[in-house]
Structure formats: C-alpha cells, structure tokens
Short mmCIF file of C-alpha atoms in Angstrom, two decimals:
data_model
loop_
_atom_site.label_atom_id
_atom_site.label_comp_id
_atom_site.label_asym_id
_atom_site.label_seq_id
_atom_site.Cartn_x
_atom_site.Cartn_y
_atom_site.Cartn_z
CA MET A 159 0.00 0.00 0.00
CA SER A 160 1.47 3.42 -1.01
CA VAL A 161 1.90 6.27 1.42
CA TYR A 162 -0.82 8.25 -0.37
CA SER A 163 -3.32 5.38 -0.13
CA GLN A 164 -2.63 5.21 3.60
CA LYS A 165 -2.90 8.99 3.83
CA GLN A 166 -6.22 8.91 2.00
CA ARG A 167 -7.56 6.24 4.36
CA TRP A 168 -6.40 8.20 7.38
CA LYS A 169 -8.12 11.29 6.00
CA ILE A 170 -11.38 9.37 5.62
CA VAL A 171 -11.09 7.94 9.15
CA LEU A 172 -10.30 11.35 10.64
CA PHE A 173 -13.09 12.99 8.65
CA ILE A 174 -15.65 10.43 9.86
CA SER A 175 -14.34 10.82 13.43
CA ALA A 176 -14.67 14.61 13.16
CA LEU A 177 -18.23 14.23 11.85
CA LEU A 178 -19.09 11.96 14.79
CA ILE A 179 -17.60 14.43 17.28
CA VAL A 180 -19.49 17.32 15.67
CA PHE A 181 -22.72 15.31 15.56
CA ILE A 182 -22.46 14.25 19.21
CA SER A 183 -21.53 17.78 20.27
CA LEU A 184 -24.45 19.30 18.36
CA TRP A 185 -26.85 16.65 19.65
CA TYR A 186 -25.81 17.18 23.27
CA THR A 187 -25.81 20.98 22.92
CA ASN A 188 -29.23 20.88 21.29
CA LYS A 189 -30.52 18.80 24.18
CA LEU A 190 -29.20 21.33 26.70
CA VAL A 191 -30.57 24.25 24.71
CA GLU A 192 -33.96 22.56 24.36
CA LYS A 193 -34.04 21.91 28.11
CA ILE A 194 -33.19 25.55 28.92
CA ALA A 195 -35.70 26.73 26.32
CA GLN A 196 -38.38 24.49 27.82
CA GLU A 197 -37.70 25.90 31.29
CA GLU A 198 -37.95 29.45 29.95
CA ARG A 199 -41.21 28.62 28.16
CA ILE A 200 -42.60 27.28 31.44
CA LYS A 201 -41.55 30.48 33.23
CA VAL A 202 -43.11 32.59 30.49
CA LYS A 203 -46.30 30.51 30.69
CA LEU A 204 -46.43 30.96 34.47
CA TRP A 205 -45.86 34.69 33.99
CA ALA A 206 -48.64 34.84 31.39
CA ASP A 207 -51.03 32.93 33.66
CA ALA A 208 -50.16 35.18 36.61
CA ILE A 209 -50.72 38.28 34.47
CA GLN A 210 -54.07 36.86 33.32
CA LYS A 211 -55.16 36.21 36.91
CA LYS A 212 -53.94 39.63 38.04
CA GLY A 213 -55.83 41.16 35.12
CA ASN A 214 -59.00 39.34 36.21
CA LEU A 215 -58.46 40.63 39.76
CA VAL A 216 -58.06 44.20 38.50
CA LYS A 217 -61.18 43.79 36.37
CA TYR A 218 -63.10 42.50 39.39
CA THR A 219 -61.92 45.49 41.43
CA ASN A 220 -62.95 47.83 38.62
CA ASP A 221 -66.38 46.18 38.44
CA LEU A 222 -66.83 46.75 42.18
CA PHE A 223 -65.77 50.34 41.69
CA ASN A 224 -68.34 50.83 38.90
CA LYS A 225 -71.04 49.30 41.11
CA LEU A 226 -70.08 51.71 43.88
CA LYS A 227 -70.31 54.57 41.40
CA THR A 228 -73.80 53.40 40.38
CA GLU A 229 -74.84 53.17 44.03
CA GLU A 230 -73.66 56.75 44.64
CA ARG A 231 -75.75 57.88 41.70
CA LYS A 232 -78.78 56.13 43.17
CA ARG A 233 -78.09 57.78 46.53
CA MET A 234 -78.00 61.20 44.85
CA GLU A 235 -81.27 60.47 43.07
CA LEU A 236 -82.80 59.41 46.40
CA TRP A 237 -81.37 62.54 48.04
CA ALA A 238 -82.83 64.67 45.24
CA ASP A 239 -86.27 63.05 45.69
CA ALA A 240 -86.08 63.65 49.44
CA THR A 241 -85.15 67.30 48.81
CA LYS A 242 -88.08 67.71 46.41
CA MET A 243 -90.52 66.12 48.88
CA LEU A 244 -89.14 68.32 51.63
CA PHE A 245 -90.21 71.38 49.61
CA THR A 246 -93.62 70.05 48.65
CA THR A 247 -94.96 68.04 51.61
CA GLU A 248 -97.23 69.66 54.22
CA ASN A 249 -97.10 66.81 56.69
CA ASP A 250 -94.69 67.55 59.52
CA LEU A 251 -93.97 63.88 60.08
CA ASP A 252 -93.09 63.39 56.43
CA ARG A 253 -91.01 66.59 56.42
CA ASN A 254 -88.96 65.30 59.36
CA PHE A 255 -88.41 61.98 57.53
CA TYR A 256 -87.21 63.66 54.35
CA LEU A 257 -85.07 66.07 56.34
CA THR A 258 -83.39 63.08 57.98
CA ILE A 259 -82.60 61.65 54.52
CA VAL A 260 -81.20 64.98 53.36
CA ASN A 261 -79.04 65.37 56.48
CA SER A 262 -77.74 61.79 56.13
CA ASN A 263 -75.54 62.84 53.19
CA THR A 264 -72.25 63.60 54.91
CA THR A 265 -69.79 62.47 52.19
CA ILE A 266 -71.01 63.44 48.72
CA PRO A 267 -70.35 67.09 47.75
CA VAL A 268 -73.52 68.62 46.30
CA ILE A 269 -74.64 72.05 45.03
CA LEU A 270 -78.31 73.03 44.50
CA THR A 271 -79.20 75.66 41.88
CA ASP A 272 -82.39 77.18 40.59
CA GLU A 273 -83.48 76.90 36.99
CA ASN A 274 -81.30 79.91 36.12
CA GLN A 275 -78.20 78.12 37.48
CA ASN A 276 -78.01 80.38 40.51
CA ILE A 277 -76.59 78.62 43.55
CA THR A 278 -79.15 78.29 46.33
CA SER A 279 -77.40 75.85 48.72
CA TRP A 280 -74.48 73.42 49.05
CA ARG A 281 -73.31 70.62 51.24
CA ASN A 282 -70.07 68.71 52.08
CA LEU A 283 -67.70 71.28 50.55
CA ASP A 284 -64.78 71.44 52.97
CA ALA A 285 -63.36 74.65 51.49
CA ILE A 286 -66.63 76.58 52.19
CA LYS A 287 -67.04 77.58 55.84
CA ALA A 288 -70.12 79.85 55.43
CA ASP A 289 -73.60 78.48 56.20
CA ASN A 290 -75.61 80.63 53.76
CA LEU A 291 -75.24 82.83 50.69
CA ALA A 292 -75.19 86.07 52.64
CA SER A 293 -72.13 85.09 54.66
CA LEU A 294 -69.99 83.92 51.69
CA SER A 295 -66.68 85.69 51.24
CA PRO A 296 -65.46 86.65 47.72
CA ILE A 297 -62.91 83.81 47.79
CA GLU A 298 -65.57 81.30 48.85
CA ILE A 299 -67.89 82.53 46.07
CA LYS A 300 -65.09 81.89 43.54
CA ILE A 301 -64.40 78.44 45.03
CA LEU A 302 -68.10 77.59 44.99
CA THR A 303 -68.40 78.67 41.34
CA ASN A 304 -65.37 76.58 40.34
CA GLU A 305 -66.76 73.54 42.15
CA LEU A 306 -70.05 73.96 40.30
CA GLU A 307 -68.22 73.98 36.93
CA LYS A 308 -66.32 70.82 37.88
CA MET A 309 -69.58 69.09 38.86
CA LYS A 310 -71.18 70.08 35.55
CA GLU A 311 -68.24 68.47 33.68
CA SER A 312 -68.11 65.27 35.71
CA GLN A 313 -71.75 64.34 36.42
CA LYS A 314 -75.12 64.77 34.80
CA PRO A 315 -77.36 66.99 37.04
CA ILE A 316 -80.55 65.70 38.66
CA GLU A 317 -83.70 67.77 38.08
CA ILE A 318 -85.89 68.54 41.14
CA PRO A 319 -89.37 69.89 40.12
CA TYR A 320 -91.00 71.63 43.10
CA TYR A 321 -93.82 73.84 41.88
CA LYS A 322 -95.72 73.50 38.61
CA ASP A 323 -93.09 73.87 35.85
CA GLN A 324 -90.44 75.31 38.16
CA LYS A 325 -87.45 73.16 39.00
CA ASN A 326 -84.09 73.13 40.73
CA TYR A 327 -80.92 71.30 39.66
CA LEU A 328 -78.82 69.12 41.88
CA TYR A 329 -75.12 68.90 40.98
CA TYR A 330 -72.78 66.54 42.77
CA ASN A 331 -69.27 65.16 42.64
CA ASP A 332 -67.65 61.93 43.73
CA SER A 333 -67.55 61.39 47.45
CA LYS A 334 -64.30 61.48 49.39
CA ILE A 335 -64.50 57.71 49.82
CA PHE A 336 -65.14 57.21 46.12
CA THR A 337 -62.24 59.51 45.20
CA ASP A 338 -59.90 57.63 47.50
CA LEU A 339 -61.02 54.33 45.99
CA ARG A 340 -60.45 55.79 42.50
CA LEU A 341 -56.87 56.60 43.45
CA VAL A 342 -56.42 53.11 44.84
CA LEU A 343 -57.78 51.59 41.62
CA ASP A 344 -55.50 53.79 39.50
CA ASP A 345 -52.54 52.63 41.60
CA ILE A 346 -53.62 49.02 41.10
CA ILE A 347 -53.82 49.50 37.33
CA LYS A 348 -50.43 51.25 37.24
CA SER A 349 -48.95 48.47 39.35
CA PHE A 350 -50.48 45.92 37.01
CA ILE A 351 -48.88 47.63 33.98
CA SER A 352 -45.54 47.78 35.79
CA GLU A 353 -45.74 44.07 36.56
CA ILE A 354 -46.42 43.36 32.89
CA VAL A 355 -43.20 45.11 31.92
CA LEU A 356 -40.93 44.26 34.87
CA ASN A 357 -41.99 40.72 35.73
CA SER A 358 -41.52 39.63 32.13
CA ALA A 359 -37.77 39.45 32.90
CA THR A 360 -36.06 39.14 29.53
CA VAL A 361 -39.27 38.52 27.58
CA PRO A 362 -40.11 41.28 25.05
CA VAL A 363 -43.67 42.40 25.83
CA LEU A 364 -46.19 44.92 24.43
CA TYR A 365 -49.34 46.19 26.19
CA THR A 366 -51.76 47.74 23.67
CA ASP A 367 -55.29 49.06 23.45
CA SER A 368 -58.09 47.25 21.62
CA SER A 369 -56.96 48.60 18.23
CA ASN A 370 -53.45 47.17 18.71
CA THR A 371 -52.00 50.48 17.52
CA HIS A 372 -51.59 52.49 20.73
CA ILE A 373 -48.78 51.21 22.95
CA ILE A 374 -49.72 51.58 26.63
CA ALA A 375 -46.51 50.00 27.91
CA ALA A 376 -43.55 48.03 26.58
CA GLY A 377 -40.67 46.06 28.04
CA ASN A 378 -37.33 44.73 26.71
CA LEU A 379 -37.79 46.50 23.37
CA ASP A 380 -35.99 49.36 21.63
CA SER A 381 -37.89 52.51 22.64
CA LEU A 382 -36.79 54.34 19.46
CA GLN A 383 -38.30 51.69 17.19
CA LEU A 384 -41.61 51.86 19.05
CA ASN A 385 -42.30 55.14 17.26
CA ASP A 386 -42.33 53.32 13.93
CA SER A 387 -45.88 52.14 13.16
CA GLU A 388 -44.70 49.63 10.53
CA TYR A 389 -42.24 48.10 12.98
CA ILE A 390 -44.99 47.84 15.63
CA LYS A 391 -47.30 46.15 13.13
CA LYS A 392 -44.68 43.57 12.14
CA LEU A 393 -43.68 43.01 15.77
CA ILE A 394 -47.28 42.40 16.87
CA ASN A 395 -47.81 39.92 14.01
CA GLN A 396 -44.60 38.14 14.99
CA MET A 397 -45.65 37.99 18.67
CA ARG A 398 -49.15 36.79 17.77
CA ALA A 399 -47.63 34.01 15.65
CA GLN A 400 -45.50 32.81 18.58
CA ASN A 401 -47.99 33.18 21.48
CA GLN A 402 -51.69 33.80 21.92
CA PRO A 403 -52.08 37.38 23.24
CA ILE A 404 -53.46 37.83 26.76
CA GLU A 405 -56.79 39.63 26.73
CA ILE A 406 -57.44 42.14 29.53
CA GLU A 407 -60.88 43.74 30.07
CA PHE A 408 -61.19 46.44 32.74
CA ASP A 409 -64.39 48.12 31.60
CA GLU A 410 -67.31 46.50 29.83
CA GLY A 411 -66.51 46.26 26.11
CA GLN A 412 -63.07 47.83 26.45
CA LYS A 413 -60.32 45.27 25.92
CA ASN A 414 -56.56 45.62 26.05
CA TYR A 415 -54.03 43.04 24.85
CA ILE A 416 -50.66 41.82 26.08
CA PHE A 417 -48.35 40.51 23.34
CA TYR A 418 -45.09 38.74 24.12
CA LYS A 419 -42.49 36.60 22.35
CA GLU A 420 -39.39 34.54 23.03
CA SER A 421 -36.57 36.30 24.81
CA LEU A 422 -33.34 37.29 23.11
CA LEU A 423 -31.55 34.77 25.30
CA LEU A 424 -33.77 31.94 24.05
CA MET A 425 -33.27 32.97 20.44
CA GLN A 426 -29.50 33.09 20.98
CA LEU A 427 -29.61 29.64 22.56
CA LYS A 428 -31.37 28.28 19.48
CA PHE A 429 -28.59 29.54 17.21
CA TYR A 430 -25.79 28.68 19.63
CA PRO A 431 -25.10 25.13 18.28
CA TYR A 432 -24.74 26.47 14.75
CA ILE A 433 -22.48 29.31 15.88
CA GLN A 434 -20.46 26.75 17.82
CA LEU A 435 -20.20 24.60 14.69
CA ALA A 436 -19.11 27.61 12.60
CA VAL A 437 -16.43 28.58 15.13
CA PHE A 438 -15.26 24.97 15.28
CA ALA A 439 -15.11 24.81 11.46
CA ILE A 440 -13.17 28.10 11.25
CA PHE A 441 -10.76 26.86 13.93
CA LEU A 442 -10.19 23.63 11.99
CA MET A 443 -9.67 25.53 8.74
CA VAL A 444 -7.14 27.88 10.34
CA ALA A 445 -5.37 24.98 12.06
CA TYR A 446 -5.30 22.95 8.84
CA SER A 447 -3.98 25.96 6.92
CA LEU A 448 -1.22 26.55 9.47
CA PHE A 449 -0.19 22.89 9.55
CA SER A 450 -0.29 22.68 5.75
CA THR A 451 1.86 25.79 5.48
CA ALA A 452 4.33 24.38 7.99
CA ARG A 453 4.35 21.03 6.18
CA ARG A 454 4.92 22.68 2.81
CA SER A 455 7.70 24.79 4.28
CA GLU A 456 9.33 21.68 5.69
CA GLN A 457 8.95 19.90 2.34
CA ASN A 458 10.50 22.88 0.57
CA GLN A 459 13.49 22.76 2.89
CA VAL A 460 13.86 19.03 2.25
CA TRP A 461 13.56 19.61 -1.51
CA VAL A 462 16.18 22.35 -1.50
CA GLY A 463 18.55 20.41 0.74
CA MET A 464 18.24 17.24 -1.32
CA ALA A 465 18.71 19.13 -4.62
CA LYS A 466 21.77 20.98 -3.36
CA GLU A 467 23.27 17.77 -2.01
CA THR A 468 22.58 15.97 -5.31
CA ALA A 469 24.29 18.76 -7.27
CA HIS A 470 27.23 18.62 -4.87
CA GLN A 471 27.54 14.82 -5.16
CA LEU A 472 27.36 14.94 -8.96
CA GLY A 473 29.94 17.72 -9.15
CA THR A 474 32.97 15.67 -8.03
CA PRO A 475 32.71 12.73 -10.47
CA LEU A 476 31.54 15.08 -13.22
CA SER A 477 34.68 17.21 -12.85
CA SER A 478 36.76 14.06 -13.03
CA LEU A 479 34.98 12.90 -16.20
CA ILE A 480 35.49 16.28 -17.85
CA ALA A 481 39.20 16.08 -17.03
CA TRP A 482 39.47 12.57 -18.49
CA MET A 483 37.69 13.70 -21.66
CA GLU A 484 40.17 16.56 -22.07
CA LEU A 485 43.05 14.12 -21.60
CA LEU A 486 41.65 11.83 -24.31
CA LYS A 487 41.35 14.76 -26.69
CA LEU A 488 44.97 15.76 -26.02
CA ARG A 489 46.10 12.22 -26.85
CA GLY A 490 44.15 12.28 -30.11
CA LEU A 491 41.77 9.48 -29.07
CA GLU A 492 38.59 11.38 -29.92
CA ASP A 493 36.07 9.33 -31.93
CA GLU A 494 32.28 8.81 -32.18
CA VAL A 495 32.19 7.10 -28.80
CA THR A 496 34.00 9.91 -27.03
CA ILE A 497 31.81 12.45 -28.80
CA GLU A 498 28.63 10.77 -27.44
CA ILE A 499 30.27 10.47 -24.03
CA GLY A 500 30.97 14.21 -24.23
CA LYS A 501 27.31 14.86 -25.01
CA ASP A 502 26.25 12.84 -21.95
CA ILE A 503 28.81 14.67 -19.81
CA HIS A 504 27.29 17.94 -21.06
CA ARG A 505 23.90 16.50 -20.13
CA LEU A 506 25.13 15.71 -16.66
CA GLU A 507 26.35 19.30 -16.38
CA THR A 508 22.86 20.47 -17.32
CA ILE A 509 21.30 18.14 -14.71
CA THR A 510 23.73 19.36 -12.07
CA GLU A 511 22.88 22.95 -12.98
CA ARG A 512 19.17 22.13 -12.64
CA PHE A 513 19.57 20.70 -9.16
CA SER A 514 21.75 23.63 -8.09
CA LYS A 515 19.02 26.10 -9.12
CA ILE A 516 16.42 24.47 -6.86
CA GLY A 517 15.81 26.73 -3.88
CA SER A 518 17.33 29.84 -5.48
CA LYS A 519 15.69 32.40 -7.71
CA PRO A 520 16.40 31.34 -11.31
CA GLU A 521 17.32 33.81 -14.03
CA MET A 522 14.45 34.28 -16.46
CA GLN A 523 15.09 35.30 -20.08
CA ASN A 524 12.78 35.80 -23.03
CA GLU A 525 13.25 32.51 -24.94
CA ASN A 526 11.64 30.90 -27.96
CA VAL A 527 9.59 28.14 -26.36
CA ILE A 528 9.22 26.32 -29.71
CA LYS A 529 12.99 25.96 -30.01
CA VAL A 530 13.20 24.71 -26.40
CA LEU A 531 10.54 22.08 -27.11
CA GLU A 532 12.30 21.00 -30.33
CA ASN A 533 15.63 20.62 -28.50
CA SER A 534 14.00 18.51 -25.79
CA ILE A 535 12.31 16.27 -28.39
CA SER A 536 15.59 15.87 -30.31
CA TYR A 537 17.41 14.81 -27.17
CA LEU A 538 14.71 12.31 -26.19
CA LYS A 539 14.40 10.74 -29.67
CA LEU A 540 17.99 9.51 -29.53
CA ARG A 541 17.53 7.92 -26.11
CA VAL A 542 14.13 6.20 -26.33
CA SER A 543 12.67 3.42 -28.42
CA ASN A 544 12.02 4.19 -32.09
CA ARG A 545 8.51 2.89 -31.51
CA VAL A 546 7.68 6.16 -29.75
CA GLU A 547 6.49 8.87 -32.14
CA PHE A 548 6.82 12.58 -31.30
CA ASN A 549 4.65 15.29 -32.88
CA LEU A 550 4.84 19.06 -32.30
CA ASP A 551 2.11 21.42 -33.54
CA SER A 552 2.42 25.19 -33.16
CA PRO A 553 0.78 28.21 -34.82
CA SER A 554 4.22 29.80 -35.16
CA THR A 555 7.89 28.86 -35.19
CA GLN A 556 8.70 31.61 -32.70
CA ILE A 557 6.78 32.19 -29.47
CA PHE A 558 8.77 34.05 -26.84
CA VAL A 559 8.04 33.78 -23.11
CA PRO A 560 10.17 34.35 -19.97
CA LEU A 561 11.90 31.00 -19.31
CA ASN A 562 14.73 29.40 -17.45
CA VAL A 563 15.70 26.95 -20.19
CA PRO A 564 17.45 24.22 -18.11
CA LEU A 565 14.57 24.03 -15.64
CA PHE A 566 11.83 24.16 -18.25
CA GLU A 567 13.55 21.44 -20.34
CA TRP A 568 13.51 19.35 -17.15
CA VAL A 569 9.70 19.74 -16.99
CA ILE A 570 9.23 18.64 -20.61
CA GLU A 571 11.58 15.67 -20.20
CA ASN A 572 9.84 14.49 -17.02
CA LEU A 573 6.40 14.67 -18.65
CA CYS A 574 7.61 12.87 -21.78
CA LYS A 575 9.45 10.16 -19.83
CA ASN A 576 6.34 9.53 -17.71
CA ALA A 577 4.31 9.32 -20.92
CA ILE A 578 6.78 6.81 -22.42
CA ASP A 579 6.58 4.69 -19.25
CA ALA A 580 2.75 4.85 -19.35
CA MET A 581 2.84 3.62 -22.99
CA ASN A 582 5.33 0.82 -22.15
CA GLY A 583 7.75 2.25 -24.75
CA LYS A 584 5.28 2.17 -27.65
CA GLY A 585 2.88 4.91 -28.78
CA SER A 586 2.79 8.58 -29.68
CA ILE A 587 3.39 11.82 -27.79
CA HIS A 588 1.69 14.86 -29.23
CA ILE A 589 2.73 18.36 -28.09
CA ASP A 590 0.29 21.10 -29.10
CA VAL A 591 1.15 24.77 -28.52
CA ASP A 592 -1.38 27.60 -28.60
CA GLU A 593 -1.16 31.27 -27.67
CA ASN A 594 -3.21 34.39 -27.01
CA ILE A 595 -2.36 37.93 -26.00
CA ARG A 596 -1.61 37.13 -22.35
CA GLU A 597 -0.43 33.50 -22.21
CA ILE A 598 0.52 30.32 -24.05
CA THR A 599 -0.71 26.77 -23.45
CA ILE A 600 1.28 23.61 -24.03
CA ASP A 601 -0.71 20.35 -24.14
CA ILE A 602 1.32 17.14 -23.91
CA THR A 603 -0.85 14.13 -24.86
CA ASP A 604 0.15 10.47 -24.74
CA THR A 605 -1.56 7.23 -25.73
CA GLY A 606 -0.72 5.45 -22.49
CA LYS A 607 -2.76 3.72 -19.81
CA GLY A 608 -4.17 6.92 -18.29
CA ILE A 609 -4.60 7.96 -14.65
CA SER A 610 -7.33 6.62 -12.38
CA SER A 611 -9.70 9.14 -10.80
CA ALA A 612 -8.50 8.06 -7.34
CA ASN A 613 -4.96 9.24 -8.18
CA LEU A 614 -5.80 12.56 -9.84
CA LYS A 615 -5.59 14.53 -6.56
CA THR A 616 -2.20 13.08 -5.59
CA VAL A 617 -0.49 12.84 -8.96
CA PHE A 618 1.65 15.92 -8.27
CA GLN A 619 2.41 14.98 -4.64
CA PRO A 620 6.02 14.05 -3.72
CA GLY A 621 6.42 10.28 -3.56
CA PHE A 622 3.46 9.46 -5.79
CA THR A 623 4.38 6.85 -8.43
CA THR A 624 2.85 3.84 -10.16
CA LYS A 625 6.28 2.42 -11.06
CA LYS A 626 7.90 -0.25 -8.91
CA ARG A 627 11.27 1.49 -8.85
CA GLY A 628 10.12 5.08 -9.14
CA TRP A 629 10.83 7.82 -6.61
CA GLY A 630 7.70 9.81 -7.42
CA LEU A 631 9.54 13.14 -7.71
CA GLY A 632 9.26 13.99 -11.43
CA LEU A 633 5.77 15.48 -11.53
CA SER A 634 6.28 17.15 -8.16
CA LEU A 635 9.41 18.87 -9.47
CA ALA A 636 7.61 19.80 -12.68
CA LYS A 637 4.80 21.45 -10.74
CA ARG A 638 7.27 23.32 -8.55
CA ILE A 639 9.26 24.60 -11.55
CA VAL A 640 6.17 25.71 -13.52
CA GLU A 641 4.16 27.28 -10.69
CA ILE A 642 6.83 28.67 -8.34
CA TYR A 643 9.65 29.61 -10.70
CA HIS A 644 7.67 30.44 -13.86
CA SER A 645 4.42 31.68 -12.19
CA GLY A 646 2.42 29.39 -14.45
CA ARG A 647 0.06 26.46 -14.02
CA ILE A 648 0.29 22.72 -14.72
CA PHE A 649 -2.56 20.25 -14.36
CA VAL A 650 -4.17 17.15 -15.84
CA LYS A 651 -6.43 18.47 -18.58
CA ARG A 652 -8.06 15.12 -19.31
CA THR A 653 -7.35 11.43 -18.84
CA GLU A 654 -9.05 8.18 -19.77
CA LEU A 655 -8.02 4.72 -18.70
CA ASN A 656 -6.20 2.75 -21.43
CA LYS A 657 -6.54 5.67 -23.84
CA GLY A 658 -4.14 8.30 -22.62
CA THR A 659 -3.57 11.50 -20.65
CA THR A 660 -3.14 15.18 -21.48
CA PHE A 661 -1.09 17.47 -19.25
CA ARG A 662 -1.54 21.19 -19.79
CA ILE A 663 1.09 23.86 -19.02
CA ILE A 664 0.06 27.54 -19.00
CA LEU A 665 2.79 30.20 -19.10
CA ARG A 666 2.43 33.97 -18.96
CA LYS A 667 3.97 36.07 -21.68
#
C-alpha cells in the first residue's frame, strides 16, 4: 500500500471521526438548549397565567368600583327626591323623615341651583365655611363657582321639580371615599402595567389598546423603534404568531391586549449550536492551513537540501569525467564514442545545474519556447525506443516567453518520460502549442494507460508513483518549476483509462 493510499484512508477515518464528534456535540448541545428553552417557556407561561389572573383581579376590582359609582348615583337620586318632597310636603312627620334623609348625606359634595343656574345651597364642601349665601366671602364665592363647573363636567345633574313647571338642579361630585377608591384603583392599574413590563424578565412584551396600535406600555424593546408604526405592526404579528395574546378587560366592552415573544436569550440559545459549529469549522480551517503551510515549508526545505546535495555529489565525479575527456582529446583518441560520451557529460552538467538552481531564484530570459521544445524532443528521440512517435504542432515557429531553459527542459523531459513509461515504450506523444495575448498553453498528450480518478488529486504529490522502482519526484518537481519559478500552471487536462492522458502547461507572456 502506497503512502498516499494510507494517507487517504487516514483522511477518511479522521473525517468520519470529526463528523461523529461534531454530531455528538451538536446533539448534546441541542438537548441542553432545548431543556433551557423548555424551562424558559414554562416560566413565560407561568408569567402569562399570573398576568391573566392579576388582570382578572383588576377587572373584578374595577367592576366593584363601577357598582359603587352606580350606588352613589342612586343615593343622589334618592337625596334629590327627598329634597323635592321636603319642599312640597305639608305633613310635619313626612317633612322630618325627608329632612333626615337629606341630612344623612355627609360624604357626597352637592350644590343646588335654581333653573337659572343660581346657587341656592351646598353641602359637604370642605373649602366653604359659610352656612348661607349672605355670609360667603369673595374667595368662597369663587371656590363655589369653580366647584359647580367641575360638577357640571363630571356628572349629569338631577332635576328637582318643586312647583308647577319650576325646577331646581342638583349637581354633585364623587364622594371622598369614592375619590380615594379611585386613586387606589389607579394605583392598582399602574402596578399591574408595571408588573407586565418588569416581571416579564427578559421577555419582550407589548401592552396595547383594543386597536393594537396604541402602545400603553412596553418592556425589553428598543424605545426608538416603538415610534415606527410599521415596525410595531410587524412586531405584533410576529408575537401573535408565537404566542396567543393575553386579553385584559377592565371596563365592559373595552379590551386591552398583552403581546409577548421569546426572549433574546432563548433565540440566541437556538442559534448557539450552529455558531459553535461555525467557530469549530473556522478553527479547523485555520489549524489545517497553518499545519499545511508548515508542512509545505518543511517539504521545501527538504527539496532544497536534497537538490543541493545531489548537485554537490554529482559535481565531483563530473569534474573528473570532464578532465578525463580533455586528456583523451589531447592524446588524439577522440572518436564517435567519445563524442557521445561528451554529449552525456554535457547533459550531466545540465542536470547538475538544474539541481543547483532548486531553492534559489532562477534567471528568467525571453526565450523561444518552440525551439526549447524541439531541442527537448531531439534529445529524447535519440535515447528512447524508435517505436515512440513525437509530434509538435504550433501556430508559429517563434513564441517568446520568460523561461529558465534548463529548468523548463527538465519539466518537458519528465512529462515525456512519464508518458513513455505509461505507454510501455510504444505509442505517440503529441505536443500542441497555442497562444493568445496574455499566455501560451502547451498540451502534452500520450496514448498510455491513463490515470485513475483516485490518483488525480495526488499525482503531483512528492512520492506518488505507479512504477515499482520510481521515486515519485518527477511530476512534483515539474509542478514546482512551472508554478513557483515560472508563475504558471500545470494540471491534468483530461485522462481516460487505457486511452491516454493530457497534461496542460500555461505560461504567462
């Protein structure tokens, strides 16, 4: 099993393990969030029930208050009848009875006027000390007039006919007891509204009138946005969709509504698992990126060190061979064999130069890429089987791009040698060159056995090889030379098993 097959299996195992960890984490977190959310829903339900009961209590208190108000009205009507009978009866016994009824009113402020609205008498006005009209001071007259105006605004007068079509008018105001109870009821209602807002804790709540447009009170909401009618409308619809509004009825036919929705905390808890997953994913991506960068840096150092050492090791025997070749020439022993040996020595010099350039910035010159490709093909034709056919197609005989010739020839040779191995020494290699304004493309196509889809992702990785005695460095070096040194691209354009493979090189002009 190759190192990349093992690596691929380890990746699958680690990926499945990571998925399991994420799944278990999300499942457990969701359980916790659901439990917390359920507890908050229970608290909100208890709060809603308590508000409903408190609202019923306030309504009951208000109903009692309205009954008391009705009873006071009946008392005033009875007092008015007693006053009328007091003026009209001639029976002394009856007069004493009606006088007792009239004198029994010790709490309700009243003012009696004639049909022309002139004040004739009053009762239970603490600010008036005089007993009759003649003894009224100017200040008391003003106070009495103001009280009469207030009574006209607050209560409907009671008519008291006393002789033929002549009548008096009885004006009255709420009693001291009734006024105190009114204040108590107002405090109860205000306290109820405060409890709606404050006891909702973190729950956003709206208390509206029957039209759902006027906001009586609000809690845990942005006060600035409450001035926006469209926002209020959307918010009420959202709250109504989440929870049934609580209906509050203080007076008969007058209903108010309490709307509420899930708290911000509960909404955050719902999204927490996904935020946690996103943070976890970002952390893994950053960690993977850092480790990959460190691994690539380490690989680069290994590449550079190995290349420099190879160049150094080749240098000593190569120098010796060059010296021996010079000695043979001096002795006049130069023939076809020594000429070919000289060519191979020159080739070794080129290889040594290639290795020495790894890790350093190569010199780039504007070169005719067609000529470079032709030279590479010529060299390979003499050293491979004659059953391998080479073809070069180009729109022009001269296409200039920035190149480092020794390194780029290395790329072409590696690709062609891999193609020859894939064809088992028999087939054709077609090199097609194309250009546009910004770049050129070089497609190298063979008729070999192709590359399996499982190996496409690792074909350029160091150590990848399908040969029994291969090192798996050729394509990795080719990628490094094209992409790092020439700022180009190299990739598998297409491949098909038992039909061949096309590698594409893209170089900038």
